mmCIF file of C-alpha atoms in Angstrom:
data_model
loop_
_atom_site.group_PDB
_atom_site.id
_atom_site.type_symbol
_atom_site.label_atom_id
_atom_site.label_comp_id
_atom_site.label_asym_id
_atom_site.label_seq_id
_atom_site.Cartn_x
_atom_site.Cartn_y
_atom_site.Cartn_z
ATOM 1 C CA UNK A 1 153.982 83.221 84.892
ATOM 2 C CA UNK A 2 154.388 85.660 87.962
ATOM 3 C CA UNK A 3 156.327 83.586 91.176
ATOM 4 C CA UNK A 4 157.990 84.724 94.188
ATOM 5 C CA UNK A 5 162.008 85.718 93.591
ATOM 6 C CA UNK A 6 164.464 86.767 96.268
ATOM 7 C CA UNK A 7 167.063 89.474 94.428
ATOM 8 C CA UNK A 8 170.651 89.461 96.880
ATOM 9 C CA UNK A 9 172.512 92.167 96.352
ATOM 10 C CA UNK A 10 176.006 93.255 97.510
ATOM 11 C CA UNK A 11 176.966 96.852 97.718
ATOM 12 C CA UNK A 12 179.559 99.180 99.224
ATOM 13 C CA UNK A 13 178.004 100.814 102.626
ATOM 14 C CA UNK A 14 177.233 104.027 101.367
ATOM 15 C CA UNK A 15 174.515 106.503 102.000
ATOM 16 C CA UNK A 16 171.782 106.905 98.884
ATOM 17 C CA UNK A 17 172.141 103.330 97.990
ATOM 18 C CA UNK A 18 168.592 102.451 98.381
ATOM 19 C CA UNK A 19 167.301 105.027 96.582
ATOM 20 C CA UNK A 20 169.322 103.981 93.629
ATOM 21 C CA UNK A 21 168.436 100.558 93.829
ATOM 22 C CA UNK A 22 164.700 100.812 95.046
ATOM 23 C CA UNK A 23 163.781 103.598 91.718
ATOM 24 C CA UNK A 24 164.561 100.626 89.742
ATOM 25 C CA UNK A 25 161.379 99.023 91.069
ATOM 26 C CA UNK A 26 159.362 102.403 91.075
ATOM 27 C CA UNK A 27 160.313 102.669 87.071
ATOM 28 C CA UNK A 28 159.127 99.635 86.307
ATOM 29 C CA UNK A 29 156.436 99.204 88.377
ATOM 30 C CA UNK A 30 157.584 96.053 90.440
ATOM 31 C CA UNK A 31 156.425 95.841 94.075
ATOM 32 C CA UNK A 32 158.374 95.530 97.059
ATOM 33 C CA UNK A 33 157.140 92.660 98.834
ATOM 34 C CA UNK A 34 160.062 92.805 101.556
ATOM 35 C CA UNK A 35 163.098 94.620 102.180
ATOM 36 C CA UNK A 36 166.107 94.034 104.370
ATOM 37 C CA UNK A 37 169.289 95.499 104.548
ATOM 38 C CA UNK A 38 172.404 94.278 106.598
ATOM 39 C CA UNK A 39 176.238 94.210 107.336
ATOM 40 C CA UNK A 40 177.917 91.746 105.997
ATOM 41 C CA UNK A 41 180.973 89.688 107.343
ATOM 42 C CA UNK A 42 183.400 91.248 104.864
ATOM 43 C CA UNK A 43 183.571 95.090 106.813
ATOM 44 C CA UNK A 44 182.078 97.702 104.577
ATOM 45 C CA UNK A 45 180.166 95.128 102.470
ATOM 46 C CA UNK A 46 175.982 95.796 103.096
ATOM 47 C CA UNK A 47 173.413 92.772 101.655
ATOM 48 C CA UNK A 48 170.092 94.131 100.087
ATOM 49 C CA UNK A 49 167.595 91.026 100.457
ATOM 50 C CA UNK A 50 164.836 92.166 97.940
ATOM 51 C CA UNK A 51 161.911 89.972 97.468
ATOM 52 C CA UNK A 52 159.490 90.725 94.533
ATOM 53 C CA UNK A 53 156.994 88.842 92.418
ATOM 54 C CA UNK A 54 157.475 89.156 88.549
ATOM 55 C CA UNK A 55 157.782 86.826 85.502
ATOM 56 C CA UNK A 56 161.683 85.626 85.495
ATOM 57 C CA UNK A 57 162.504 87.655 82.843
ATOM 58 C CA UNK A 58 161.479 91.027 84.607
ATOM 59 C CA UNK A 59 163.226 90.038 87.421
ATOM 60 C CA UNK A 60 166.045 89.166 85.508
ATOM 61 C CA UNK A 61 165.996 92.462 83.924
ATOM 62 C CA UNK A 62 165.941 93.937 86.927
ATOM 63 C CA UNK A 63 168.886 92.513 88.669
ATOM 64 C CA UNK A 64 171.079 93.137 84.907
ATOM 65 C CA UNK A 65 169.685 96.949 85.912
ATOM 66 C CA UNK A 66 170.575 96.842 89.095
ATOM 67 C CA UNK A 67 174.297 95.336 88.262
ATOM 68 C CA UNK A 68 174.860 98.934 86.170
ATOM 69 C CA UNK A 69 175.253 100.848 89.539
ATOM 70 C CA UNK A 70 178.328 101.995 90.986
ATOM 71 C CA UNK A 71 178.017 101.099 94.352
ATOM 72 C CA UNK A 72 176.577 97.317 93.627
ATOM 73 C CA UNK A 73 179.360 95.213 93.831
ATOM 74 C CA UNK A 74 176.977 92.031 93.133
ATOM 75 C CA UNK A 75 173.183 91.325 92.176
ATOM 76 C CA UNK A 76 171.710 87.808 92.104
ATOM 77 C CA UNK A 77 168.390 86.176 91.220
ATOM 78 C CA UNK A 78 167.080 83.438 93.340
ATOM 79 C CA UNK A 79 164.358 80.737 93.435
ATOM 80 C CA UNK A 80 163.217 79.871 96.553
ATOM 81 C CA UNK A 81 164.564 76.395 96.696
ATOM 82 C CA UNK A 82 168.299 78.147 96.017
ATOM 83 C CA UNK A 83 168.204 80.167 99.325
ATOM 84 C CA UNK A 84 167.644 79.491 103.435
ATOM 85 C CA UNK A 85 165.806 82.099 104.344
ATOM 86 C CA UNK A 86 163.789 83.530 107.469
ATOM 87 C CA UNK A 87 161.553 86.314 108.826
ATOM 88 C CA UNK A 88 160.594 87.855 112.809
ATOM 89 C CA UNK A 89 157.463 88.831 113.353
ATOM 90 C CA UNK A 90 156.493 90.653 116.813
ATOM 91 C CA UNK A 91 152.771 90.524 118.195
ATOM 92 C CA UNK A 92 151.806 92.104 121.727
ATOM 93 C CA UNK A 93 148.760 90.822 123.091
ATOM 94 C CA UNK A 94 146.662 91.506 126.405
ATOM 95 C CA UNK A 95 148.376 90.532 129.369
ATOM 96 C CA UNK A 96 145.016 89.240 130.629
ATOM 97 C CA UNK A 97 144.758 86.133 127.965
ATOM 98 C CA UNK A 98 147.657 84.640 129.456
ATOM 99 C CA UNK A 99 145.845 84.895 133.204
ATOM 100 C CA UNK A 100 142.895 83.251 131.341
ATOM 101 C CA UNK A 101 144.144 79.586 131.473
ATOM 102 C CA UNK A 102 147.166 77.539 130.057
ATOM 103 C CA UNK A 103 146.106 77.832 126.437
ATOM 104 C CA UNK A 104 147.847 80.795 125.653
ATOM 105 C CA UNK A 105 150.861 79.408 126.527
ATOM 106 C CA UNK A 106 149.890 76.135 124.836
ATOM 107 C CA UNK A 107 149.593 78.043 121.558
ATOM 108 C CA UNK A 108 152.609 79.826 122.258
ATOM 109 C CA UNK A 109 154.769 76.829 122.669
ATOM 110 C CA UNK A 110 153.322 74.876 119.495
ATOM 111 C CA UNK A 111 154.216 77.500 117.330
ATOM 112 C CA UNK A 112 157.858 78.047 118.258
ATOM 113 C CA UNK A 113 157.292 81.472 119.343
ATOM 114 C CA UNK A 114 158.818 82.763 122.731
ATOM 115 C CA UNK A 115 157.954 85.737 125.132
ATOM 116 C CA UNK A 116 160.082 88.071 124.745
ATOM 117 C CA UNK A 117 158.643 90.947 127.093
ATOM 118 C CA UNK A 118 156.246 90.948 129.795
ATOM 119 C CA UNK A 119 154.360 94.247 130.799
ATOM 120 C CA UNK A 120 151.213 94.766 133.290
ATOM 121 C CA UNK A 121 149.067 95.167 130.203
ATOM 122 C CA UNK A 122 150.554 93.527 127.461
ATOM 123 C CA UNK A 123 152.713 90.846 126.450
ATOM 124 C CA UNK A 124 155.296 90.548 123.256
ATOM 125 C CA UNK A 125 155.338 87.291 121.462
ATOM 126 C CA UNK A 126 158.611 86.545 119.050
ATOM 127 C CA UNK A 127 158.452 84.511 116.653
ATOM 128 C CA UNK A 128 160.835 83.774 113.779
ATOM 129 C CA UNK A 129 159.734 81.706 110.410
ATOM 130 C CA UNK A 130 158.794 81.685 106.897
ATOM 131 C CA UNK A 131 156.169 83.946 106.393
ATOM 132 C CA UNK A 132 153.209 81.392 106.336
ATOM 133 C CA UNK A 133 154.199 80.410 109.420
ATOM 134 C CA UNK A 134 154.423 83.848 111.281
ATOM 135 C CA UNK A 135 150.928 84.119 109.731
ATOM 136 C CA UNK A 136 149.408 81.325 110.757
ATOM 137 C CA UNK A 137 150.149 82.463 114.471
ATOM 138 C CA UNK A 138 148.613 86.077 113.875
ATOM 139 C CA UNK A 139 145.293 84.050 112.649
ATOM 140 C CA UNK A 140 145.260 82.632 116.167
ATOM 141 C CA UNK A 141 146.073 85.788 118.143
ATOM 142 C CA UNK A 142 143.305 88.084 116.577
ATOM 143 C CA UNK A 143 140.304 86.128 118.064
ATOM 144 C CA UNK A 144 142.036 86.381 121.591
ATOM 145 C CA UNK A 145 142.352 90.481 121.113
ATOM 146 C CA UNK A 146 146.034 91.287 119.265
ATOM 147 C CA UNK A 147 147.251 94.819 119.948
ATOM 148 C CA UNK A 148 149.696 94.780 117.550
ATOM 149 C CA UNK A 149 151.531 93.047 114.731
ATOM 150 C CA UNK A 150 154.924 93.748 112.731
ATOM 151 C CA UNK A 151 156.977 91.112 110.176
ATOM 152 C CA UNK A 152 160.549 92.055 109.357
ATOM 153 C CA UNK A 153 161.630 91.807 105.519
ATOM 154 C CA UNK A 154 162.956 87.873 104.781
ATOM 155 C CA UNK A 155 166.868 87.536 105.284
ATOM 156 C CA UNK A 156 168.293 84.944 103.037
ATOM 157 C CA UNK A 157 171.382 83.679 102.518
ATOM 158 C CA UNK A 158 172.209 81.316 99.348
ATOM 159 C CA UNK A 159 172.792 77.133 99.199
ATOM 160 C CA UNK A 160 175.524 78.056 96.628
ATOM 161 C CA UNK A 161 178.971 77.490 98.457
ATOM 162 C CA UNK A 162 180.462 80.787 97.014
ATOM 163 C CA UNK A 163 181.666 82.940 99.986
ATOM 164 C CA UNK A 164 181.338 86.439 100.203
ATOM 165 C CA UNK A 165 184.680 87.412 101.022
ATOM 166 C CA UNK A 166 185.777 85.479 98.098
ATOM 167 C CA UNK A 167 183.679 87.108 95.960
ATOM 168 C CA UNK A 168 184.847 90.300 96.861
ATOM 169 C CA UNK A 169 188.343 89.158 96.406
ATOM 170 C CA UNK A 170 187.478 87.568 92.695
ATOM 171 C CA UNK A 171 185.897 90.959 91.815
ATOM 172 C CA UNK A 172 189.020 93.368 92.546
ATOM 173 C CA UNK A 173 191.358 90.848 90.861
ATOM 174 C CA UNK A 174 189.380 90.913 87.796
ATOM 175 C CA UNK A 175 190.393 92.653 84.904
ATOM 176 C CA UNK A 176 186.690 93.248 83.817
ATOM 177 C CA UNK A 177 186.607 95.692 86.928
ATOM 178 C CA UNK A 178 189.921 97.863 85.966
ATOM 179 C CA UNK A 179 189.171 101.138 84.623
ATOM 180 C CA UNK A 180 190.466 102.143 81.238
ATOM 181 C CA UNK A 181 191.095 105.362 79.800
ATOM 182 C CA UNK A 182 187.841 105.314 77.705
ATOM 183 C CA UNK A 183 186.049 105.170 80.564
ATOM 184 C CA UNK A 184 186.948 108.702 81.723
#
């Protein structure tokens, strides 16, 4: 059965990383549903947040496929109940709906979205949610003449109490990551 999973992955900040990690997808066929790459708090450390929908085992395959590459210092698989996670969307609207009455900013308010920049003809709304949510507010901007729309890829972080630093730190202690001769 096809569900939702959220792939973390830890790499060194190097160029050509996402096209390494990203082909994986292509060769397999898996959509992309949302992408997001950041620093870290360990310095040189980036986080791919990767969100796809596959059976587990495909996306378990994946991430084992993804583990095989240099660069990745760390690939997980996660459910959605195993990870916090968010996503910003951005919609500019006609200034004019906001001279129309208080309802605009009624709706703006009961959604949890802000204004985050006024101009003489339009007006951009923030708001930051799961992904139903940031939806549910573009439903009730189109009738009232949206301009524009744009949802950033979901950032997650885990529930799991591991830290990333320590990670890091496990990982160049372990003898699993020392190079032998055979592998020259």
């Amino acid at each position: 059965m096809e569900k939702q999973h959220t792939l973390s992955v830890l790499t060194e900040d190097k160029a050509g990383l996402l096209n390494q990690i990203t082909i994986i997808f292509t060769r397999r066929k898996i959509n992309i549903e949302s992408l997001n790459v950041s620093a870290t708090e360990v310095p040189g450390i980036s986080r791919f947040t990767i969100v796809i929908t596959s059976t587990q085992d495909i996306a378990e395959k994946t991430v084992k496929q993804i583990r095989k590459i240099v660069d990745v210092l760390g690939a997980f698989l996660y459910e959605e109940d195993q990870i916090y996670y968010q996503e910003i969307a951005l919609y500019k609207v006609p200034t004019k709906i906001f001279l129309n009455g208080q309802s605009i900013e009624k709706l703006v308010r009961e959604n949890g979205a802000r204004i985050l920049v006024i101009e003489e003809d339009h007006i951009i709304l923030e708001k930051t949610g799961l992904k139903d949510e940031t939806h549910a507010l573009y439903q009730k901007l189109v009738p009232l003449g949206l301009l524009e729309f744009v949802r950033s890829g979901r950032v997650a972080l885990s529930k799991s109490k591991r830290r990333t630093e320590d990670y890091i730190k496990e990982l160049e202690n372990s003898k699993e990551n020392l190079l032998t001769i055979k592998d020259f």
